[in-house]
Coordinates of C-alpha atoms in Angstrom, one line a residue:
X47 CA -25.6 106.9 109.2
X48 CA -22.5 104.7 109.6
X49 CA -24.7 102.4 111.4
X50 CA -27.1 101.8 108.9
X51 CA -25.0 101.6 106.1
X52 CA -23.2 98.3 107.6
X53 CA -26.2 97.1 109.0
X54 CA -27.1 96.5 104.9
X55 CA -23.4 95.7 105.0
X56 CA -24.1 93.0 107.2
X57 CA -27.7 91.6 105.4
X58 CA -25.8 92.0 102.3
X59 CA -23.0 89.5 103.7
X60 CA -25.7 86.9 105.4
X61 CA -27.8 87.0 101.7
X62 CA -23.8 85.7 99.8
X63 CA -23.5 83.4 102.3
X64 CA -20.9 85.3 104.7
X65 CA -21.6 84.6 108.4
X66 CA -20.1 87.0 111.0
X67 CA -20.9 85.7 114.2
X68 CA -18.8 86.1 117.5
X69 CA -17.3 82.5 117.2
X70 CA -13.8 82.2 115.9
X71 CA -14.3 79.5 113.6
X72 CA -12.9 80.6 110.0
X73 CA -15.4 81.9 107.5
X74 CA -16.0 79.6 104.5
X75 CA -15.1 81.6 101.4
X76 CA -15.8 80.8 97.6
X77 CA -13.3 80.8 94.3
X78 CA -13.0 84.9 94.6
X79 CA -12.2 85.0 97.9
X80 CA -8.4 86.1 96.6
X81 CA -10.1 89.5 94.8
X82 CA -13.4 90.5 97.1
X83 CA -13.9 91.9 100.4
X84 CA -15.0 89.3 102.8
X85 CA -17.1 92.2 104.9
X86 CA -18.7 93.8 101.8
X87 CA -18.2 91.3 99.0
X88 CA -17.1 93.6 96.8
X89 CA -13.7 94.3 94.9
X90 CA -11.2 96.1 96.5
X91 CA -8.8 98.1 94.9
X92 CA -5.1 99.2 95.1
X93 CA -5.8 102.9 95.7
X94 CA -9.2 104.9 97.1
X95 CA -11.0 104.3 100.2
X96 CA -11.6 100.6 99.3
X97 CA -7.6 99.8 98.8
X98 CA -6.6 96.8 100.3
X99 CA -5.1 96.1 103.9
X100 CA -4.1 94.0 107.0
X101 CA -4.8 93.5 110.1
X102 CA -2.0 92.5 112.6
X103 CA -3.3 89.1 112.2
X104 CA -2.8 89.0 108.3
X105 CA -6.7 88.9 107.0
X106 CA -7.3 91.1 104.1
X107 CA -10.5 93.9 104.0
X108 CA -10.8 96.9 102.1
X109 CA -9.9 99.7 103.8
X110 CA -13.3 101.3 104.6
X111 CA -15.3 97.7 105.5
X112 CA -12.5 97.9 108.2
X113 CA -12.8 101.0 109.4
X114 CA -16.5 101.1 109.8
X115 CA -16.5 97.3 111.7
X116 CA -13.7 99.1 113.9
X117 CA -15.7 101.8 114.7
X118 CA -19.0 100.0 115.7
X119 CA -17.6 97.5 118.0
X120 CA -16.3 98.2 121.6
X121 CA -14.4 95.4 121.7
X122 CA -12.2 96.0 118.7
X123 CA -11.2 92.8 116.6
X124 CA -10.9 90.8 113.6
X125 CA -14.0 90.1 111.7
X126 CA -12.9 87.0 110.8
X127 CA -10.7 85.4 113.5
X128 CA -12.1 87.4 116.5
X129 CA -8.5 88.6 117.7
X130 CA -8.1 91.9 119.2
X131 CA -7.2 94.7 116.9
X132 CA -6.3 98.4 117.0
X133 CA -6.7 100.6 114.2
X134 CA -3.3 101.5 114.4
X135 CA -2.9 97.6 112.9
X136 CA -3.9 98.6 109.8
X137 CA -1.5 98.0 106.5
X138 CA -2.3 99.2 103.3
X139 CA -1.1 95.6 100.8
X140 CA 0.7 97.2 97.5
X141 CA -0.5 94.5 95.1
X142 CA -2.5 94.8 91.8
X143 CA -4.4 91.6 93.0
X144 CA -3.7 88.7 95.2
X145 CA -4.9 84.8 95.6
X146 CA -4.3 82.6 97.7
X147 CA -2.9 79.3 96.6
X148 CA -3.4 76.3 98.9
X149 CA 0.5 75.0 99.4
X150 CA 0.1 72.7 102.3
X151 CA 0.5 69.4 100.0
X152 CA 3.6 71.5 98.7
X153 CA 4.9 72.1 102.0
X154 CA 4.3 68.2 103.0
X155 CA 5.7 67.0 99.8
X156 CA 9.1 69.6 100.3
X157 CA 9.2 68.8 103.8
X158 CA 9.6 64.5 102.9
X159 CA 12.1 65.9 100.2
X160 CA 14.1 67.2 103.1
X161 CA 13.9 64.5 105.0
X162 CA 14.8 62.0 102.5
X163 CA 18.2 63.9 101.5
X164 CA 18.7 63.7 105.7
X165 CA 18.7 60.4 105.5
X166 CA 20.4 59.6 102.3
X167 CA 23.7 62.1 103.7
X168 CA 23.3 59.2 107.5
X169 CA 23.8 56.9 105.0
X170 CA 26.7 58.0 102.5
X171 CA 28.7 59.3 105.8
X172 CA 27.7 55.7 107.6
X173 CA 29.0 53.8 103.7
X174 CA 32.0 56.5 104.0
X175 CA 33.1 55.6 107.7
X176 CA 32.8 52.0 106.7
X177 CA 34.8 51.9 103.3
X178 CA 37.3 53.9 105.3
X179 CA 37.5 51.3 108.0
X180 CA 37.8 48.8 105.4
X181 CA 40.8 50.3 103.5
X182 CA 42.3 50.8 106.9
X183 CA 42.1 47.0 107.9
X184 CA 43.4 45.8 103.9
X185 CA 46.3 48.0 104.9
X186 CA 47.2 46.3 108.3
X187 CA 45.9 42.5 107.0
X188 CA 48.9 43.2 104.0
X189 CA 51.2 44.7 106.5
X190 CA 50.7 41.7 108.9
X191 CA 51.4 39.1 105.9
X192 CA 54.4 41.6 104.4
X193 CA 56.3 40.6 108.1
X194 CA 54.6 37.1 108.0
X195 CA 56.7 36.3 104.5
X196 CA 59.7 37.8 106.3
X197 CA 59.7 36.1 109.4
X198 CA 59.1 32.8 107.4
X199 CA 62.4 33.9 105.3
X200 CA 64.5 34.4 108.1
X201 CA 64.1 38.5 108.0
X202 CA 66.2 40.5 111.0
X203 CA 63.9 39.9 113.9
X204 CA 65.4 42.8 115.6
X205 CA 63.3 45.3 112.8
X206 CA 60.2 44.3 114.6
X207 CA 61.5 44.2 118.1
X208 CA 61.1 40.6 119.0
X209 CA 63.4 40.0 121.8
X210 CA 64.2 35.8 121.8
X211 CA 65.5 35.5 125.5
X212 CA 64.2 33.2 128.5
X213 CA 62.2 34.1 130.7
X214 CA 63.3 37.0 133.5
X215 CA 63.6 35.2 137.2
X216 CA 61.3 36.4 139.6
X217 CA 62.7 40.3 141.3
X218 CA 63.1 40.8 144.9
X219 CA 62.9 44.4 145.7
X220 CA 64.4 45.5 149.7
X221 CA 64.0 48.8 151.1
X222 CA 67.6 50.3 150.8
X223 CA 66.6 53.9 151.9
X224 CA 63.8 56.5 152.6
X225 CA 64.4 60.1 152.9
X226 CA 61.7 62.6 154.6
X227 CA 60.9 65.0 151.9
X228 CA 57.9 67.0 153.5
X229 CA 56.3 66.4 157.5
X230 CA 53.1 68.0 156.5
X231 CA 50.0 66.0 156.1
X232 CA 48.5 66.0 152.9
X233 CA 51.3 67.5 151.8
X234 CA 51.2 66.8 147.7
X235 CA 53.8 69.3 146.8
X236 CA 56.4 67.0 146.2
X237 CA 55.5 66.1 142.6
X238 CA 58.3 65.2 140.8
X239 CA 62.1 64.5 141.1
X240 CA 65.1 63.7 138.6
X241 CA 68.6 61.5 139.2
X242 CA 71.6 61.9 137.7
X243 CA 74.1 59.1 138.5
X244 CA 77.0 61.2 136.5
X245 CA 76.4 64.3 138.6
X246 CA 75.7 62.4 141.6
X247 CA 72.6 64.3 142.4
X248 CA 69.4 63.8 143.8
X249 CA 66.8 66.7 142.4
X250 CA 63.2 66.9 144.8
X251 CA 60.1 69.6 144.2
X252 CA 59.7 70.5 147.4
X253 CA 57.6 73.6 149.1
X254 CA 60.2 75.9 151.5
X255 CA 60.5 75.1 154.9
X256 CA 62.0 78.3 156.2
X257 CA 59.7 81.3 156.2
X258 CA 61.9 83.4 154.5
X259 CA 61.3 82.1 151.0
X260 CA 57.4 80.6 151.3
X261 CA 57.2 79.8 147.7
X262 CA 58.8 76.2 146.0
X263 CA 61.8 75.2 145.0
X264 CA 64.1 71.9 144.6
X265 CA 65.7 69.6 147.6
X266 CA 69.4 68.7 146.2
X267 CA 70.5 65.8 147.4
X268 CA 73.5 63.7 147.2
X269 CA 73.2 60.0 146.1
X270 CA 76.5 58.4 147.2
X271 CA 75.5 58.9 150.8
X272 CA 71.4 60.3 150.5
X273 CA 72.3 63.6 152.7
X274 CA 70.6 67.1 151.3
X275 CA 73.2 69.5 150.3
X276 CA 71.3 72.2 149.6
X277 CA 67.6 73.7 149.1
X278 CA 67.4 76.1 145.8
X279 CA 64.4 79.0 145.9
X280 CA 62.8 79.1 142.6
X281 CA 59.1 80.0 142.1
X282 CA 56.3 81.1 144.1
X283 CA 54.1 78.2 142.7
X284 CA 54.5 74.1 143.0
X285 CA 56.5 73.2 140.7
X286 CA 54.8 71.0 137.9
X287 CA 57.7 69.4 136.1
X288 CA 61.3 69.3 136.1
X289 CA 63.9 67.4 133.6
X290 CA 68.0 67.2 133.9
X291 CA 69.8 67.8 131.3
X292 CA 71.0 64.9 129.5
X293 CA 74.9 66.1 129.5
X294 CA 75.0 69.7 130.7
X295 CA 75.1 70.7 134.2
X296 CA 71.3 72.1 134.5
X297 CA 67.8 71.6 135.0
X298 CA 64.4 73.0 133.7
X299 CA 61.8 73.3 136.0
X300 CA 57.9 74.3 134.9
X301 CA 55.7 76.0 137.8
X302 CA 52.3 77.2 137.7
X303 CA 53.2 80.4 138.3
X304 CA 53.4 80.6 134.6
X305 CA 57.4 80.6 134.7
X306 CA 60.2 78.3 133.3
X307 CA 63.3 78.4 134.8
X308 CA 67.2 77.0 133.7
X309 CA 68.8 76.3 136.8
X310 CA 73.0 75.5 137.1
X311 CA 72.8 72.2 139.7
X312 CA 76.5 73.0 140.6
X313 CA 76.5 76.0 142.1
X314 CA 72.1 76.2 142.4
X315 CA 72.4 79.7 140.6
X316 CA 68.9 80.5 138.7
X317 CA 70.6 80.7 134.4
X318 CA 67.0 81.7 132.6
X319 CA 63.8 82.5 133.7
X320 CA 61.1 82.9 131.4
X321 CA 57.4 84.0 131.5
X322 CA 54.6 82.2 129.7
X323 CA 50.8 83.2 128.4
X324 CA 49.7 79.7 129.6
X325 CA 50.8 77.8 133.0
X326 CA 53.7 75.7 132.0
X327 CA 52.4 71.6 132.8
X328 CA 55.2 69.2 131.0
X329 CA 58.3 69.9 130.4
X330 CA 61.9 68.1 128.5
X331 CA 64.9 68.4 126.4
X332 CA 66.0 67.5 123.2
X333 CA 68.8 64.7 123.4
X334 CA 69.4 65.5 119.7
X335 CA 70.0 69.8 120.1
X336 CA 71.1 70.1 123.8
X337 CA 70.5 73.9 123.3
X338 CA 66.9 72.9 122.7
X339 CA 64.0 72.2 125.4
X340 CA 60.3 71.8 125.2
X341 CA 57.0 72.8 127.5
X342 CA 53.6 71.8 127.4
X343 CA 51.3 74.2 128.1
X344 CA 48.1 74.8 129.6
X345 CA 46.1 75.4 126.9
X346 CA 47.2 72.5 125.0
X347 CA 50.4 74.1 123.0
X348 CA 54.1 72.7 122.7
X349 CA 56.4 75.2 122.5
X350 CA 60.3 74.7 121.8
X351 CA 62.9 77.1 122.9
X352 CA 66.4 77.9 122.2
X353 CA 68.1 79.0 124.9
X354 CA 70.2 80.8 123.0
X355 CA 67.7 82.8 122.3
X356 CA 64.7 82.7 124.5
X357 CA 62.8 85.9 123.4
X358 CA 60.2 83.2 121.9
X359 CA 59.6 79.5 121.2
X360 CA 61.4 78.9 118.1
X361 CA 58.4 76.7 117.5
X362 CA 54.7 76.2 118.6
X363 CA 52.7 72.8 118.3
X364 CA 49.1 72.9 118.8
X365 CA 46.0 70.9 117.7
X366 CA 42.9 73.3 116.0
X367 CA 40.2 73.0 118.7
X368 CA 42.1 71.0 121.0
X369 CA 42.7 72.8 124.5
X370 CA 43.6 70.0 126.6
X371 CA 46.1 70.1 129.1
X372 CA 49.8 68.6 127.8
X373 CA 50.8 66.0 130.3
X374 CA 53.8 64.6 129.1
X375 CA 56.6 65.5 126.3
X376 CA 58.9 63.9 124.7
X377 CA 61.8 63.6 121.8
X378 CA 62.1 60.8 119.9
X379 CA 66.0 60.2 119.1
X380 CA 65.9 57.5 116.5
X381 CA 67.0 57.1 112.9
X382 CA 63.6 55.2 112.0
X383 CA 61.8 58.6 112.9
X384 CA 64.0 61.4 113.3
X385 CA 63.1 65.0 114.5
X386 CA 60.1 63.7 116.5
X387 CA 58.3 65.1 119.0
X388 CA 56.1 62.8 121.4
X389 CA 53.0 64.8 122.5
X390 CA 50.3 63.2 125.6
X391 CA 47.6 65.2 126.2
X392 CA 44.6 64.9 128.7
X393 CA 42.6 62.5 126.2
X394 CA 44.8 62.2 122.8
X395 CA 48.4 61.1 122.2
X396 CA 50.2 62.5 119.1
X397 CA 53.5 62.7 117.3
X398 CA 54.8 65.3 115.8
X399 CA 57.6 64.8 112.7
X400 CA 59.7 67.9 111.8
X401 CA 59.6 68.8 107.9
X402 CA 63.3 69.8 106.1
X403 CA 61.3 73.5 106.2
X404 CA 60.3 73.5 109.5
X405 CA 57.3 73.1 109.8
X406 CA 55.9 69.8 111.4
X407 CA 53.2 66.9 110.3
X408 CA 51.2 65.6 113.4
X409 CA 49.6 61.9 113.6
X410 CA 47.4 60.6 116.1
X411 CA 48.6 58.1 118.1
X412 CA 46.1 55.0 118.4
X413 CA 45.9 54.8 122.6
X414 CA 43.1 54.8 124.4
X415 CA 43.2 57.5 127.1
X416 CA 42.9 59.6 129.3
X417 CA 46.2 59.9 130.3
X418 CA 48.5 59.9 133.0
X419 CA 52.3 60.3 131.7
X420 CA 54.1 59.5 128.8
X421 CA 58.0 57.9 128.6
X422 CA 60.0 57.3 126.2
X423 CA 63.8 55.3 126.5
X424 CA 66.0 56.1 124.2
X425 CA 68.0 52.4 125.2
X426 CA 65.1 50.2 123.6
X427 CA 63.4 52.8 121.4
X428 CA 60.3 52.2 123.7
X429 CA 57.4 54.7 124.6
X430 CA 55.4 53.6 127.8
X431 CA 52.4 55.6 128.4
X432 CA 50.0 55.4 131.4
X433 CA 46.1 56.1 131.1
X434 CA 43.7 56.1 133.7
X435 CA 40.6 54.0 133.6
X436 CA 37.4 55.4 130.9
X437 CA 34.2 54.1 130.3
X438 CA 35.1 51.3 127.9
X439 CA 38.0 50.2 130.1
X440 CA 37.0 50.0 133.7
X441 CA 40.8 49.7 135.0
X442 CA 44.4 51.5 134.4
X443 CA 46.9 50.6 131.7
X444 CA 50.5 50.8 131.0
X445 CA 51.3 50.7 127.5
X446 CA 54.7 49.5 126.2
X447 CA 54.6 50.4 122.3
X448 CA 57.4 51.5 119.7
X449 CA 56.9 53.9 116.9
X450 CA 56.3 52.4 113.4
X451 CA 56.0 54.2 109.7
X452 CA 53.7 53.2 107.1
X453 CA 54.4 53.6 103.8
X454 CA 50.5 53.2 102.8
X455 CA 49.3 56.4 104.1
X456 CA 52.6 57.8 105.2
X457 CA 51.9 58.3 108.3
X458 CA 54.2 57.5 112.0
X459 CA 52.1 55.2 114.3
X460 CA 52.9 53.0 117.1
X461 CA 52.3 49.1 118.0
X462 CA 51.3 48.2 121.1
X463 CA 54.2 45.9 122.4
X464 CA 52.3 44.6 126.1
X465 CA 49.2 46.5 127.5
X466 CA 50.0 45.9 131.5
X467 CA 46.7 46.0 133.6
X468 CA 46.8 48.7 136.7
X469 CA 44.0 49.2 139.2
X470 CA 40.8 50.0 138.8
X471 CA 41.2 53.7 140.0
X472 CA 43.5 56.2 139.4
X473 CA 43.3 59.6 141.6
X474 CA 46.1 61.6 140.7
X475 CA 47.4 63.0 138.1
X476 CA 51.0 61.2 138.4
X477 CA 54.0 59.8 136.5
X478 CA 52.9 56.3 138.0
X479 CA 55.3 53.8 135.7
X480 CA 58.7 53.8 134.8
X481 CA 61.3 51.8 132.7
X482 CA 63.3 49.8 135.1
X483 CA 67.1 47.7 134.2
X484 CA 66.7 44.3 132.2
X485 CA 64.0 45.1 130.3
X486 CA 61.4 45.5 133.1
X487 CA 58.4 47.7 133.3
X488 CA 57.2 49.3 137.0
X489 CA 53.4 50.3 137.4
X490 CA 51.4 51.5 139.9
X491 CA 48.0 49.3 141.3
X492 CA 45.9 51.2 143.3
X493 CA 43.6 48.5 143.9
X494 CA 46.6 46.1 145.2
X495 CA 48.6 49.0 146.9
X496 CA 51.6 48.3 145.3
X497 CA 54.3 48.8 142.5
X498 CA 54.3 45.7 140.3
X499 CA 57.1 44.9 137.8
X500 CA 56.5 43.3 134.5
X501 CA 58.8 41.9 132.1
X502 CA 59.0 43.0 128.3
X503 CA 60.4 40.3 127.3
X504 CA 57.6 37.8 128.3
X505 CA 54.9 40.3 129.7
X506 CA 54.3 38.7 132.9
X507 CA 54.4 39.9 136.4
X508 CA 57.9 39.3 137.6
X509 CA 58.0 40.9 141.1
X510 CA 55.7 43.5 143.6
X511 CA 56.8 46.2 146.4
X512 CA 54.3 47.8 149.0
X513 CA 53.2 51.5 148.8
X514 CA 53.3 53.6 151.7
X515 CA 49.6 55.0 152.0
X516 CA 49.1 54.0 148.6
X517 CA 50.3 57.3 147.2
X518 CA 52.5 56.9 144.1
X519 CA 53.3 60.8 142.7
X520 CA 56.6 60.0 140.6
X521 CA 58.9 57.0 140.1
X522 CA 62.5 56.6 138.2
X523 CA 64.3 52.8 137.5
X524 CA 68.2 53.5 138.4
X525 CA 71.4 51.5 137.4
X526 CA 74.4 52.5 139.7
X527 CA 77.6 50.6 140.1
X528 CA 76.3 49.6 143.4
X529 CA 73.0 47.6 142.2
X530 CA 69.6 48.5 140.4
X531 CA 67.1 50.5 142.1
X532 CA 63.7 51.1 141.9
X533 CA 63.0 54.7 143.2
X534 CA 59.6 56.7 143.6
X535 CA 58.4 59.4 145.4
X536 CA 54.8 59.6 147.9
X537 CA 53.7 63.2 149.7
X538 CA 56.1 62.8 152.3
X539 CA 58.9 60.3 151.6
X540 CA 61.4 59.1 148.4
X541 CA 61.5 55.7 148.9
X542 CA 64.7 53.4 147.0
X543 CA 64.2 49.9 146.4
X544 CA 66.7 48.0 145.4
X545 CA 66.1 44.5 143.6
X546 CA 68.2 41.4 143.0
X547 CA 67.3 38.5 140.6
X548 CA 66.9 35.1 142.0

């Protein structure tokens, strides 16, 4: 009976015009197709046995048409679209009546909408970047003709650091001493060292070479006559940094076994040790508060201890979203810019200026890294800071700036005093420059295999000494009654040169 019933069904539906054929193209549907059956042409309704429903595929029957094309085909599926069905597809539609509106002019017309509002926000951000840029460069051109109109009226040249002298003679550096540090090979444990002339010490990261401490520790050594007094154990991993203190008898060491450590250099007995979250990388003391140090972290923080009080760091400076290693930190002691903290990361150098409430701004320094070390002399109120090679600059640099405040923003920047080219590799992470006596700058050159020597004053080259295996991992300028040394430190050897102007 079912049979017959949609075999008039189907006449029914090939007298309106409604082909049902086994192909999937659509069927072609006239202006009631929104409130008719498209199997029995007839009106469905919202309740009964004709209600209206859904296949998975989202074409609309009543529900009895369905039911009875369901049942009469083996291969179950849609009437109109041919996909496969179950009856278990079906969904009744709770609607009093539904049409169909054609929206795909809509849809192309919202879509160029969306489009066009893209492109207008390219463009406000790209009119934005430039306007800024703009405003930036007024700023400098009025700067640059504010010290123009000074010069011109005889201002205080000294303000800008403009040193008027004649031109250094050429520096002849001779080996005065080398002292064996490590007689492994490939040994790069040796990372840093510190001098104090006052104390008449020599300070070495060395690994133990007894096996009854294996961990790291520091070579002391004397300088009047270069002999090693005596080895202090201090942590089981290399140490990473170290720093003398400017007038008291110690010395902070960084390890990455996640530990800071105060150590007495007279008699080599451990004062503070301290454990950190993140692996200690940099570390220094404030010349301004000699109860305060600082340690660059890991993870990219700066924090500041009292070591009156070392429970925690009294303060912690970070950059949101910036995780990059610190490499170098220092305090700026200087009445231009005072209670400021000198921050060189992996990529980004900052400083940070200390508020009357404690809290600090930071400003981004404008040097290209990535970055090597970071130096500051408290003699010239110079900064030198070392970056290795990057894809817009195919070689190393050594930086000689000074720190600078503007007044329009109020910000703290920095002015590049002489850019000094270095190789064009850089391997290591190393301290590889230094300030050196009479206003000379040391560098490392890879590519020449050697320490060069450049003069502030003029910027040029002023002098060269070799590298032993071309391995430069720390280097310190020293000025003893007895001359003016250069002094740096390979995986094996600390090497003093001492130099003599002709």
């Amino acid at each position: 009976m079912d049979v017959e019933i949609f075999n008039e069904v189907e006449d029914s539906a090939e007298d309106g015009g409604l082909e049902l054929s086994s192909q999937s193209a659509p069927i072609p549907f006239d202006d009631d197709d929104g409130s008719t059956c498209p199997v029995c042409l007839e009106s469905w309704t919202n309740c009964g046995d004709h209600r209206i429903c859904c296949l998975k595929c989202g074409h609309l029957f009543g529900y009895k048409c369905i039911v009875r094309w369901l049942d009469s085909q083996t291969k179950k599926s849609c009437p109109t679209c041919k996909l496969p069905v179950r009856k278990s597809d079906l969904r009744f539609i709770y609607a009093k009546k539904l049409i169909a509106i054609d929206s795909i002019e809509l849809e192309s017309m919202r879509e160029q909408l969306e489009n066009a509002l893209m492109q207008k926000n390219i463009a406000l951000q790209s009119v934005s970047k430039y306007i800024s840029r703009e405003q930036v460069l007024q700023s400098e051109i009025e700067q640059l003709r504010k010290k123009v109109q000074e010069l011109t009226l005889g201002a205080n040249r000294s303000d800008f650091r403009i040193s008027v002298q004649c031109p250094i003679n050429r520096v002849r550096l001779y080996m005065e001493k080398t002292i064996e540090v490590c007689n492994k090979n490939s040994c790069r444990d040796c990372r840093v060292f510190d001098i104090s002339e006052s104390k008449n010490i020599i300070l070495i990261a060395s690994r133990s070479s007894t096996d009854l401490f294996g961990g790291f520790g520091l070579k002391k050594l004397s300088l009047s006559n270069y002999k090693q007094v005596k080895f202090i154990p201090l942590h089981k991993g290399p140490i990473r940094d170290m720093c003398l203190h400017p007038i008291d008898n110690k010395v902070l060491t960084v390890s990455a076994d996640r530990k800071f450590k105060i150590i007495d250099t007279d008699n080599t007995q451990t004062i503070f040790t301290v454990n950190m979250e993140s692996a200690p990388w940099s570390c220094s003391w404030n010349p301004k508060k000699s109860d305060e140090l600082l340690v660059g972290t890991q993870n990219g923080t700066v924090n500041i201890f009292d070591i009156r009080n070392l429970n925690g760091p009294v303060h912690s400076l970070n950059i949101p979203g910036d995780f990059n290693p610190v490499v170098s930190v220092a305090t700026v002691n200087e009445p231009l810019c005072p209670d400021v903290v000198l921050v060189a990361k992996l990529t980004t150098a900052w400083a940070f200026e200390c508020n009357s409430d404690g809290t600090f701004n930071r400003y981004l320094l404008p040097l290209e890294g990535p970055f090597l070390s970071m130096t500051y002399e408290e003699k010239s109120k110079q900064m030198l800071v070392s970056s290795r090679p990057n894809s817009q600059i195919n070689f190393a640099r050594h930086t000689v700036a000074y720190l600078e405040r503007t007044s329009e923003p109020d910000t703290i920047s920095c002015n590049i005093v002489h850019a000094f080219k270095g190789g064009c590799t850089a391997k290591l992470l190393a301290k590889t420059s230094c300030f050196l006596p009479n206003n000379i700058v040391a560098g490392h050159h890879e590519t020449r295999k050697s320490i060069l020597l450049y003069s502030i004053n003029t910027g040029e080259e002023v002098g060269s000494c070799p590298t032993h295996d071309n391995l430069v991992l720390d280097m310190k300028g020293l000025d003893t009654a007895s001359g003016k040394f250069l002094v740096y430190l390979n995986e094996k050897k600390i090497e003093f040169f001492k130099f003599n102007v002709s």
